[in-house]
Amino acid sequence: MKRRGLMLSIVLVLVLAGCMPQGESGDGPAQITYFHPGLEQPEMREMIDELVQEFEQKHPDIDVKVQSVGWDQSYQKLVSGFNAGEAPDVIYGGSRWIASFAAMQAIQPLNAEGEKRLALYPKPLQKAARYQGKAYGIPRGFSSRTLIYRTDLIEEPPQTWEELVQVAKKVQQEHEGIYGFGVAGAKHVSTTTQYFNYLFQNGGQVFDEKGNVKLNSPEAAEALQFYADLYRKHQVVPNPLEYNREQLPILFKEGKIAMFVCGPWARQMMARAPDNEKTPYKAAPLPKGGKMANTLVSDSLMISAQTEHPEAAWTFIQYITSPKEQTQYDIERNTIPLQTKEAEDPFFQNDPYVREFVKMIDYGKPQPAPKAWEPFEEIVTQAVQRALNGEKAEKVLDDAAAQIKKQQLEPK
Amino acid sequence: MNKRGKHLWVHILLLSIFAVLLFPVAVMVSTSLKTFAGIFSWPPTWIPDPPQWANYIQVWFGPYQFSAPFFNSLFIATTTALITVVLAFPAAYALTRFSFVGRRSLLFLMLMTQMFSPVILIVGLYQIVQSLQLLNTFTGIIITNCALTAPMAVWLLQGYLRNVPLALEQAAYVDGCSRVTGILRIILPLSAPGVAMAAIYSFIFAWNELLIPLIFISDSQLRPASLALTDFVGQNVVYWHEMMAASVITTLPVAILFSFVQRFFIQGFMSGAVKE
Amino acid sequence: MLKPLRRFTLSPEKSPFFYLLPVLLFMSVMVAYPIARVLYFSFTQNILTRPDLGVTFVGLQNYVTLFQSAEFWATFTRTALWTGLSVAGKSLIGFLLAWLLAKEIAWKRFYMALLLIPWVTPMVVAAIAWRWVYDGEFGMLNWVLTELHMLSDHYVWLGHKLSAFVATAVTDMWLGIPFMAMLFLAGLQSIPREVLESADIDGASSFQRLRLIILPLMKPVILVATTLSAIWTFNSFGVIWPLTKGGPVNATTTLVVEAYQRSFGAFDIGMGSTIAIVIFVILMLFTLVYYRALMRREEL
């Protein structure tokens, strides 16, 4: 019997070790977990750790534990967590997730103070943080889009779609081994937002005010056709299927593409290597279609419905989104001012790169808000990939719209 | 054609196959020694000048702290191997020393279970692990790993035990030894190579497994190496050079273990199909 | 000496159950129960992110929907083709290697050591390395092929449907070739030398010898090896997911990838489980073939 006893005790020890509550006691500081995707990048991690430390010094009664997985896995982790009753207390995530999280009753509406804080933000952002009229999130990261172009190859940035194609072709004629432009087409959220820029500029809609899907309208099809033609007909972009938007700055920095559309963080990526005098760049407004527009993408801070410390969670959000902290955060991350007031900070006025992004905010359209984002993203990227593969834009968008209806993703 | 000439031809063929086969490994090692700027230079170089050995130090001690997930993996894989053997050895013994109704079905079941991809079971496993409150713990990953390695271990071990002669064991029983003592004193030492094989199989399985920790672990401190490798695919940019250095580090323990036991594996999988 | 058992007992002296109990208990909790859960889920409509649609018991509805959708059959065919392509590649190259290594040549140990390298590479590492090899702009594959003048311009291997399909299969082959080669080598070495030598006297050519003597003798080994490899390949998730996530469009979406996408992308647990059960049944058939192949040679 010795052997069995040994085995049992090994299993028992392991099980117990796993079950042991980790340092929880009745009257210590309130412990909250803060989930922030993508902190495996050491630079990001440091910034958040510092912020948390500062907060803990000022609020010794609250203990913040930072949790993180890659952006790729975050949505999946959070949904599983909600179901398992293991959700983090404060969640940083895409505002596009708010609708399904709120519908799942996984996050809770903010209190009156939260409503007040939300009023500090531009209108489209406020809209993105609401679900059925209630505020569920405080915007945190936020970005508009500009065209980033090589100043040594392009004198005047293109201002319309036609000019975009012309300029790109001209660059390719004059220079060997470089594409004029670059777009995203991989299975990634950025493929939807890149396409939506053109869709909005062409006067199209994803959903109308009543929540009916309008993705198969002629405007949307025309926009998708243009997007696909950049690759298929005009051949001014490298095969988009391999690239998501985040890889475009690398291609740009390495002199493979002369223009691309991206958010303000592109600068960090292009400047990681100090020797990028080789590819001098500037930001410019997007080339416009029927009108000027761009997709505003934002991230938000949310509070889990399962949290045992809603006050502590709110105090944390309140602290890190205070106008002073937010301005600091935005400047450090090279991003654009989030709160309307922030824009007055001289940094955002004087920096010629950031200034262009600030200008684009006025033309911003919020991301569409389907009932659940991820299946919607899958459907739209499928459609874009099929168009890039040579299928007719009308056909693939009809299929996509039908899928959206079938899965009841319309925000009605 | 004389014999030498013939063999030259064999060597040329073999070397060219291996040149293709080892191409990705060469790329991996070469990339792991480049600078971030170097990985994007065109035409690419095979031998970076100077080789950036610092990448390995950066990955191990630097902000990524790859040593932590590495040791997590080491713990998870070792424990998985231990528990698997403890579970599988008695079962393999029973399957080779007793005859009972359902023995063959049981063997078939073991074989079948080992064919499952974790993808099929993961939804159900998630629920179990959740109700045991073991999500986000090493224990959760370990018991799940064991569920997937135990059947194969039983299969490998019973193949080995069948070749351990009964006579020795029986002599011990005649001397008045109890069966359990007999197993521990005689069978276990005799089947040590088989046990090692089953343990190493489980170790390698646990070391390589990605899906289980991907679904079960959200605390970044608990991530094993396979999962941590995906970290280098950041939100913004893939740090190929550092990722490749980490990949090389992750491959080493498996390579070392494997070189000991590959011969036994073949026998295990072929048990029955090849007479030696 | 297998002792027949007459009545149920837990005595360590007489009964196998004492030894089997731990593993059986463990497996029923960790394998049987999860399968039962998955089976149950396959009869429900249950989308975690859509509480508005409700969770209901729908009987066989998911199976009906699945079997009626053209997309499922397309995925099914794609999986079969992908598995076939990969297993064929592994077997052919594996056999060639085994055949070469079975000859009495110098440096055998060196070659064997080289052969181990792809085998010991963890799948996720292999996927990462190949992803970089295939890269359209900076990948080494494009560089080598343009240097050899086999390619005039960069090709984005994972960006076209057909090439992504083949490229993922090649990566999977790469991981599987050493195992196949080793199995075949073991088989070849078990062929008695006299048999081959007698063929030599008869003046059989190399090819005739392969076709008439070696292949028939190797049949059981080949059957076992290809079935085993087909099972693993069919199950392969760790190669396709990091390389393409099933894209472009759905060119590399196999059943396993589809099941994962449904369960953990869309959180459609009902449909995800239904596909899992279908995979389960297919695997059972494969296993039966493997088991038969093993049993034919030896009484277990």
mmCIF file of C-alpha atoms in Angstrom, chain C:
data_model
loop_
_atom_site.group_PDB
_atom_site.id
_atom_site.type_symbol
_atom_site.label_atom_id
_atom_site.label_comp_id
_atom_site.label_asym_id
_atom_site.label_seq_id
_atom_site.Cartn_x
_atom_site.Cartn_y
_atom_site.Cartn_z
ATOM 1 C CA MET C 1 0.946 -16.786 -17.482
ATOM 2 C CA LEU C 2 -2.168 -14.652 -17.637
ATOM 3 C CA LYS C 3 -4.390 -15.476 -14.723
ATOM 4 C CA PRO C 4 -8.055 -15.603 -15.593
ATOM 5 C CA LEU C 5 -10.105 -13.720 -13.066
ATOM 6 C CA ARG C 6 -13.233 -15.251 -11.636
ATOM 7 C CA ARG C 7 -14.809 -12.697 -9.392
ATOM 8 C CA PHE C 8 -14.452 -9.043 -8.655
ATOM 9 C CA THR C 9 -11.936 -8.236 -5.972
ATOM 10 C CA LEU C 10 -9.578 -5.432 -5.187
ATOM 11 C CA SER C 11 -6.874 -7.650 -3.765
ATOM 12 C CA PRO C 12 -3.464 -6.635 -5.099
ATOM 13 C CA GLU C 13 -2.549 -10.295 -5.273
ATOM 14 C CA LYS C 14 -5.313 -11.546 -7.479
ATOM 15 C CA SER C 15 -6.990 -8.655 -9.167
ATOM 16 C CA PRO C 16 -5.970 -6.249 -11.908
ATOM 17 C CA PHE C 17 -8.453 -3.661 -10.648
ATOM 18 C CA PHE C 18 -6.229 -2.579 -7.826
ATOM 19 C CA TYR C 19 -3.667 -1.521 -10.409
ATOM 20 C CA LEU C 20 -6.120 -0.155 -12.902
ATOM 21 C CA LEU C 21 -8.228 1.834 -10.498
ATOM 22 C CA PRO C 22 -6.138 5.009 -10.276
ATOM 23 C CA VAL C 23 -5.843 5.459 -14.002
ATOM 24 C CA LEU C 24 -9.463 4.526 -14.616
ATOM 25 C CA LEU C 25 -10.720 6.945 -12.005
ATOM 26 C CA PHE C 26 -8.513 9.676 -13.303
ATOM 27 C CA MET C 27 -9.452 9.097 -16.912
ATOM 28 C CA SER C 28 -13.144 8.976 -16.230
ATOM 29 C CA VAL C 29 -12.946 12.378 -14.590
ATOM 30 C CA MET C 30 -10.528 13.936 -17.047
ATOM 31 C CA VAL C 31 -11.482 12.265 -20.317
ATOM 32 C CA ALA C 32 -14.843 10.521 -20.174
ATOM 33 C CA TYR C 33 -16.622 13.356 -18.422
ATOM 34 C CA PRO C 34 -15.291 16.071 -20.760
ATOM 35 C CA ILE C 35 -16.357 14.010 -23.769
ATOM 36 C CA ALA C 36 -19.798 13.592 -22.250
ATOM 37 C CA ARG C 37 -19.975 17.351 -21.712
ATOM 38 C CA VAL C 38 -18.912 18.073 -25.270
ATOM 39 C CA LEU C 39 -21.496 15.587 -26.517
ATOM 40 C CA TYR C 40 -24.150 17.290 -24.438
ATOM 41 C CA PHE C 41 -23.141 20.748 -25.675
ATOM 42 C CA SER C 42 -23.426 19.513 -29.231
ATOM 43 C CA PHE C 43 -27.163 19.134 -28.626
ATOM 44 C CA THR C 44 -27.567 22.699 -27.437
ATOM 45 C CA GLN C 45 -27.592 26.159 -28.830
ATOM 46 C CA ASN C 46 -25.188 28.026 -26.630
ATOM 47 C CA ILE C 47 -23.299 31.118 -27.680
ATOM 48 C CA LEU C 48 -21.499 32.506 -24.642
ATOM 49 C CA THR C 49 -21.314 36.071 -25.907
ATOM 50 C CA ARG C 50 -24.966 36.109 -26.923
ATOM 51 C CA PRO C 51 -27.126 35.638 -23.855
ATOM 52 C CA ASP C 52 -29.863 37.405 -25.804
ATOM 53 C CA LEU C 53 -30.240 34.320 -28.014
ATOM 54 C CA GLY C 54 -30.657 32.062 -25.012
ATOM 55 C CA VAL C 55 -29.326 28.608 -24.206
ATOM 56 C CA THR C 56 -31.635 25.867 -25.405
ATOM 57 C CA PHE C 57 -31.627 22.149 -25.993
ATOM 58 C CA VAL C 58 -31.995 21.648 -29.724
ATOM 59 C CA GLY C 59 -31.500 17.911 -30.146
ATOM 60 C CA LEU C 60 -29.814 17.025 -33.390
ATOM 61 C CA GLN C 61 -30.391 20.448 -34.911
ATOM 62 C CA ASN C 62 -26.693 21.365 -34.890
ATOM 63 C CA TYR C 63 -25.787 18.178 -36.734
ATOM 64 C CA VAL C 64 -28.497 18.760 -39.325
ATOM 65 C CA THR C 65 -27.345 22.345 -39.861
ATOM 66 C CA LEU C 66 -23.745 21.221 -40.076
ATOM 67 C CA PHE C 67 -24.294 18.408 -42.562
ATOM 68 C CA GLN C 68 -26.519 20.577 -44.702
ATOM 69 C CA SER C 69 -24.032 23.414 -45.009
ATOM 70 C CA ALA C 70 -21.889 23.326 -48.121
ATOM 71 C CA GLU C 71 -19.179 25.050 -46.119
ATOM 72 C CA PHE C 72 -18.797 22.075 -43.799
ATOM 73 C CA TRP C 73 -18.301 19.672 -46.671
ATOM 74 C CA ALA C 74 -15.808 22.043 -48.224
ATOM 75 C CA THR C 75 -13.906 22.101 -44.928
ATOM 76 C CA PHE C 76 -14.165 18.344 -44.710
ATOM 77 C CA THR C 77 -12.722 17.873 -48.199
ATOM 78 C CA ARG C 78 -10.031 20.442 -47.488
ATOM 79 C CA THR C 79 -9.046 18.602 -44.319
ATOM 80 C CA ALA C 80 -8.845 15.324 -46.202
ATOM 81 C CA LEU C 81 -6.719 16.879 -48.950
ATOM 82 C CA TRP C 82 -4.447 18.645 -46.508
ATOM 83 C CA THR C 83 -3.969 15.491 -44.456
ATOM 84 C CA GLY C 84 -3.423 13.450 -47.611
ATOM 85 C CA LEU C 85 -0.879 15.868 -49.009
ATOM 86 C CA SER C 86 1.061 16.052 -45.778
ATOM 87 C CA VAL C 87 1.032 12.305 -45.094
ATOM 88 C CA ALA C 88 2.029 11.523 -48.670
ATOM 89 C CA GLY C 89 4.936 13.951 -48.437
ATOM 90 C CA LYS C 90 6.058 12.601 -45.086
ATOM 91 C CA SER C 91 5.850 9.011 -46.254
ATOM 92 C CA LEU C 92 7.697 9.516 -49.520
ATOM 93 C CA ILE C 93 10.514 11.601 -48.122
ATOM 94 C CA GLY C 94 10.607 9.494 -44.985
ATOM 95 C CA PHE C 95 10.890 6.336 -47.019
ATOM 96 C CA LEU C 96 13.587 7.775 -49.230
ATOM 97 C CA LEU C 97 15.597 8.779 -46.175
ATOM 98 C CA ALA C 98 15.100 5.408 -44.524
ATOM 99 C CA TRP C 99 16.112 3.601 -47.681
ATOM 100 C CA LEU C 100 19.291 5.654 -47.966
ATOM 101 C CA LEU C 101 20.108 5.287 -44.288
ATOM 102 C CA ALA C 102 19.543 1.536 -44.350
ATOM 103 C CA LYS C 103 22.516 1.159 -46.647
ATOM 104 C CA GLU C 104 25.859 0.493 -45.085
ATOM 105 C CA ILE C 105 27.359 3.909 -45.308
ATOM 106 C CA ALA C 106 29.785 5.991 -43.319
ATOM 107 C CA TRP C 107 28.634 8.780 -40.964
ATOM 108 C CA LYS C 108 25.373 7.044 -40.248
ATOM 109 C CA ARG C 109 25.258 8.312 -36.699
ATOM 110 C CA PHE C 110 25.868 11.825 -37.916
ATOM 111 C CA TYR C 111 22.937 11.628 -40.310
ATOM 112 C CA MET C 112 20.730 10.147 -37.622
ATOM 113 C CA ALA C 113 21.608 13.019 -35.323
ATOM 114 C CA LEU C 114 20.693 15.522 -38.026
ATOM 115 C CA LEU C 115 17.434 13.724 -38.599
ATOM 116 C CA LEU C 116 16.470 14.281 -34.988
ATOM 117 C CA ILE C 117 16.556 18.041 -35.244
ATOM 118 C CA PRO C 118 13.142 18.683 -36.811
ATOM 119 C CA TRP C 119 11.695 16.058 -34.520
ATOM 120 C CA VAL C 120 12.809 17.705 -31.321
ATOM 121 C CA THR C 121 11.661 21.131 -32.394
ATOM 122 C CA PRO C 122 8.543 22.058 -30.428
ATOM 123 C CA MET C 123 5.632 22.660 -32.745
ATOM 124 C CA VAL C 124 5.170 26.258 -31.766
ATOM 125 C CA VAL C 125 8.859 26.921 -32.391
ATOM 126 C CA ALA C 126 8.640 25.244 -35.787
ATOM 127 C CA ALA C 127 5.632 27.328 -36.718
ATOM 128 C CA ILE C 128 7.418 30.506 -35.688
ATOM 129 C CA ALA C 129 10.562 29.602 -37.620
ATOM 130 C CA TRP C 130 8.641 28.687 -40.762
ATOM 131 C CA ARG C 131 6.515 31.794 -40.528
ATOM 132 C CA TRP C 132 9.696 33.799 -40.802
ATOM 133 C CA VAL C 133 11.087 31.607 -43.574
ATOM 134 C CA TYR C 134 7.907 32.194 -45.604
ATOM 135 C CA ASP C 135 7.788 35.951 -45.000
ATOM 136 C CA GLY C 136 7.045 37.770 -48.221
ATOM 137 C CA GLU C 137 9.443 40.665 -47.838
ATOM 138 C CA PHE C 138 12.253 39.441 -45.624
ATOM 139 C CA GLY C 139 11.920 35.664 -45.741
ATOM 140 C CA MET C 140 14.896 33.470 -46.493
ATOM 141 C CA LEU C 141 12.888 31.245 -48.809
ATOM 142 C CA ASN C 142 12.329 34.087 -51.247
ATOM 143 C CA TRP C 143 15.967 35.010 -51.043
ATOM 144 C CA VAL C 144 17.219 31.507 -51.771
ATOM 145 C CA LEU C 145 14.780 30.982 -54.614
ATOM 146 C CA THR C 146 15.624 34.299 -56.252
ATOM 147 C CA GLU C 147 19.337 33.583 -55.874
ATOM 148 C CA LEU C 148 18.778 30.253 -57.613
ATOM 149 C CA HIS C 149 16.768 32.074 -60.291
ATOM 150 C CA MET C 150 13.766 29.892 -59.596
ATOM 151 C CA LEU C 151 11.746 32.956 -58.718
ATOM 152 C CA SER C 152 11.933 36.364 -60.324
ATOM 153 C CA ASP C 153 10.158 38.356 -57.673
ATOM 154 C CA HIS C 154 9.213 38.020 -54.017
ATOM 155 C CA TYR C 155 6.348 35.687 -53.449
ATOM 156 C CA VAL C 156 4.060 35.999 -50.448
ATOM 157 C CA TRP C 157 3.776 32.334 -49.561
ATOM 158 C CA LEU C 158 1.124 32.644 -46.890
ATOM 159 C CA GLY C 159 -0.820 35.273 -48.815
ATOM 160 C CA HIS C 160 -2.239 33.135 -51.612
ATOM 161 C CA LYS C 161 -4.775 30.410 -51.123
ATOM 162 C CA LEU C 162 -2.980 27.563 -52.852
ATOM 163 C CA SER C 163 0.515 28.424 -51.688
ATOM 164 C CA ALA C 164 -0.651 28.857 -48.084
ATOM 165 C CA PHE C 165 -2.338 25.463 -48.282
ATOM 166 C CA VAL C 166 0.846 23.844 -49.515
ATOM 167 C CA ALA C 167 3.120 25.866 -47.230
ATOM 168 C CA THR C 168 1.272 24.823 -44.061
ATOM 169 C CA ALA C 169 1.325 21.207 -45.243
ATOM 170 C CA VAL C 170 5.069 21.457 -45.875
ATOM 171 C CA THR C 171 5.652 22.717 -42.350
ATOM 172 C CA ASP C 172 3.638 19.816 -41.014
ATOM 173 C CA MET C 173 5.594 17.402 -43.215
ATOM 174 C CA TRP C 174 8.821 18.841 -41.914
ATOM 175 C CA LEU C 175 7.842 18.032 -38.354
ATOM 176 C CA GLY C 176 6.739 14.510 -39.273
ATOM 177 C CA ILE C 177 9.452 13.327 -41.654
ATOM 178 C CA PRO C 178 11.962 12.179 -38.994
ATOM 179 C CA PHE C 179 9.410 9.998 -37.250
ATOM 180 C CA MET C 180 8.369 8.377 -40.514
ATOM 181 C CA ALA C 181 11.958 7.849 -41.543
ATOM 182 C CA MET C 182 12.748 6.185 -38.221
ATOM 183 C CA LEU C 183 9.738 3.876 -38.420
ATOM 184 C CA PHE C 184 10.598 2.865 -41.970
ATOM 185 C CA LEU C 185 14.222 2.406 -41.066
ATOM 186 C CA ALA C 186 13.254 0.062 -38.247
ATOM 187 C CA GLY C 187 11.106 -1.820 -40.730
ATOM 188 C CA LEU C 188 13.820 -2.038 -43.359
ATOM 189 C CA GLN C 189 16.360 -3.255 -40.871
ATOM 190 C CA SER C 190 14.052 -6.049 -39.816
ATOM 191 C CA ILE C 191 14.057 -7.498 -43.336
ATOM 192 C CA PRO C 192 16.427 -10.475 -43.198
ATOM 193 C CA ARG C 193 19.620 -9.896 -45.117
ATOM 194 C CA GLU C 194 19.392 -13.293 -46.782
ATOM 195 C CA VAL C 195 16.175 -12.310 -48.471
ATOM 196 C CA LEU C 196 17.834 -9.328 -50.075
ATOM 197 C CA GLU C 197 20.979 -11.242 -50.925
ATOM 198 C CA SER C 198 19.062 -14.016 -52.601
ATOM 199 C CA ALA C 199 17.483 -11.350 -54.752
ATOM 200 C CA ASP C 200 20.946 -10.091 -55.621
ATOM 201 C CA ILE C 201 21.905 -13.507 -56.927
ATOM 202 C CA ASP C 202 18.824 -13.556 -59.092
ATOM 203 C CA GLY C 203 20.079 -10.287 -60.552
ATOM 204 C CA ALA C 204 17.143 -8.165 -59.522
ATOM 205 C CA SER C 205 17.658 -4.457 -60.154
ATOM 206 C CA SER C 206 17.422 -1.977 -57.351
ATOM 207 C CA PHE C 207 13.979 -0.892 -58.365
ATOM 208 C CA GLN C 208 12.652 -4.397 -58.845
ATOM 209 C CA ARG C 209 13.993 -5.319 -55.453
ATOM 210 C CA LEU C 210 12.181 -2.388 -53.916
ATOM 211 C CA ARG C 211 8.915 -3.155 -55.645
ATOM 212 C CA LEU C 212 8.856 -6.926 -55.423
ATOM 213 C CA ILE C 213 10.592 -7.684 -52.156
ATOM 214 C CA ILE C 214 10.934 -4.678 -49.888
ATOM 215 C CA LEU C 215 7.526 -3.084 -50.307
ATOM 216 C CA PRO C 216 5.491 -6.251 -49.722
ATOM 217 C CA LEU C 217 7.549 -7.046 -46.641
ATOM 218 C CA MET C 218 7.164 -3.498 -45.420
ATOM 219 C CA LYS C 219 3.407 -3.394 -45.894
ATOM 220 C CA PRO C 220 2.455 -3.715 -42.224
ATOM 221 C CA VAL C 221 4.999 -1.086 -41.208
ATOM 222 C CA ILE C 222 3.778 1.262 -43.907
ATOM 223 C CA LEU C 223 0.187 0.755 -42.852
ATOM 224 C CA VAL C 224 0.936 1.451 -39.199
ATOM 225 C CA ALA C 225 3.117 4.445 -39.964
ATOM 226 C CA THR C 226 0.766 6.136 -42.389
ATOM 227 C CA THR C 227 -2.293 5.583 -40.226
ATOM 228 C CA LEU C 228 -0.576 6.938 -37.163
ATOM 229 C CA SER C 229 0.697 9.888 -39.117
ATOM 230 C CA ALA C 230 -2.724 10.498 -40.654
ATOM 231 C CA ILE C 231 -4.244 10.660 -37.182
ATOM 232 C CA TRP C 232 -1.711 13.206 -35.969
ATOM 233 C CA THR C 233 -1.888 15.249 -39.127
ATOM 234 C CA PHE C 234 -5.656 15.275 -39.082
ATOM 235 C CA ASN C 235 -5.456 16.618 -35.541
ATOM 236 C CA SER C 236 -2.878 19.233 -36.319
ATOM 237 C CA PHE C 237 -3.721 22.596 -34.839
ATOM 238 C CA GLY C 238 -0.361 23.867 -33.691
ATOM 239 C CA VAL C 239 0.980 24.277 -37.210
ATOM 240 C CA ILE C 240 -1.890 25.962 -38.991
ATOM 241 C CA TRP C 241 -3.043 28.312 -36.269
ATOM 242 C CA PRO C 242 0.205 30.240 -35.714
ATOM 243 C CA LEU C 243 0.976 30.289 -39.436
ATOM 244 C CA THR C 244 -2.290 31.415 -41.010
ATOM 245 C CA LYS C 245 -5.156 31.177 -38.494
ATOM 246 C CA GLY C 246 -6.942 29.229 -41.192
ATOM 247 C CA GLY C 247 -6.557 31.926 -43.864
ATOM 248 C CA PRO C 248 -6.233 33.421 -46.399
ATOM 249 C CA VAL C 249 -10.030 33.481 -46.657
ATOM 250 C CA ASN C 250 -10.426 29.891 -45.453
ATOM 251 C CA ALA C 251 -7.781 28.133 -47.514
ATOM 252 C CA THR C 252 -6.202 26.397 -44.524
ATOM 253 C CA THR C 253 -9.240 26.002 -42.281
ATOM 254 C CA THR C 254 -9.303 22.334 -41.347
ATOM 255 C CA LEU C 255 -11.928 20.750 -39.107
ATOM 256 C CA VAL C 256 -9.806 21.177 -36.008
ATOM 257 C CA VAL C 257 -9.162 24.843 -36.771
ATOM 258 C CA GLU C 258 -12.865 25.302 -37.461
ATOM 259 C CA ALA C 259 -13.794 23.663 -34.149
ATOM 260 C CA TYR C 260 -11.412 25.950 -32.299
ATOM 261 C CA GLN C 261 -12.648 29.044 -34.097
ATOM 262 C CA ARG C 262 -16.252 28.211 -33.282
ATOM 263 C CA SER C 263 -15.612 27.444 -29.631
ATOM 264 C CA PHE C 264 -13.072 30.109 -28.751
ATOM 265 C CA GLY C 265 -13.432 32.748 -31.458
ATOM 266 C CA ALA C 266 -17.181 33.049 -31.797
ATOM 267 C CA PHE C 267 -17.816 31.257 -28.465
ATOM 268 C CA ASP C 268 -20.462 29.231 -30.256
ATOM 269 C CA ILE C 269 -20.060 26.311 -27.875
ATOM 270 C CA GLY C 270 -22.931 24.353 -29.435
ATOM 271 C CA MET C 271 -21.587 24.295 -32.971
ATOM 272 C CA GLY C 272 -17.964 24.037 -31.820
ATOM 273 C CA SER C 273 -18.835 20.919 -29.837
ATOM 274 C CA THR C 274 -20.761 19.454 -32.750
ATOM 275 C CA ILE C 275 -17.684 19.695 -34.958
ATOM 276 C CA ALA C 276 -15.570 18.252 -32.135
ATOM 277 C CA ILE C 277 -17.841 15.224 -31.974
ATOM 278 C CA VAL C 278 -17.627 14.747 -35.732
ATOM 279 C CA ILE C 279 -13.835 14.828 -35.457
ATOM 280 C CA PHE C 280 -14.074 12.362 -32.587
ATOM 281 C CA VAL C 281 -16.001 9.869 -34.723
ATOM 282 C CA ILE C 282 -13.567 10.191 -37.607
ATOM 283 C CA LEU C 283 -10.650 9.614 -35.231
ATOM 284 C CA MET C 284 -12.332 6.532 -33.861
ATOM 285 C CA LEU C 285 -12.412 5.060 -37.359
ATOM 286 C CA PHE C 286 -8.747 5.863 -37.920
ATOM 287 C CA THR C 287 -7.826 4.303 -34.600
ATOM 288 C CA LEU C 288 -9.678 1.149 -35.535
ATOM 289 C CA VAL C 289 -7.541 0.827 -38.661
ATOM 290 C CA TYR C 290 -4.372 1.379 -36.658
ATOM 291 C CA TYR C 291 -5.407 -1.127 -34.027
ATOM 292 C CA ARG C 292 -6.205 -3.738 -36.645
ATOM 293 C CA ALA C 293 -2.862 -3.138 -38.323
ATOM 294 C CA LEU C 294 -1.069 -3.672 -35.037
ATOM 295 C CA MET C 295 -3.140 -6.699 -34.062
ATOM 296 C CA ARG C 296 -2.570 -8.455 -37.331
ATOM 297 C CA ARG C 297 1.038 -8.979 -36.445
ATOM 298 C CA GLU C 298 0.759 -9.909 -32.851
ATOM 299 C CA GLU C 299 -1.697 -11.093 -30.301
ATOM 300 C CA LEU C 300 -1.944 -8.452 -27.617
#
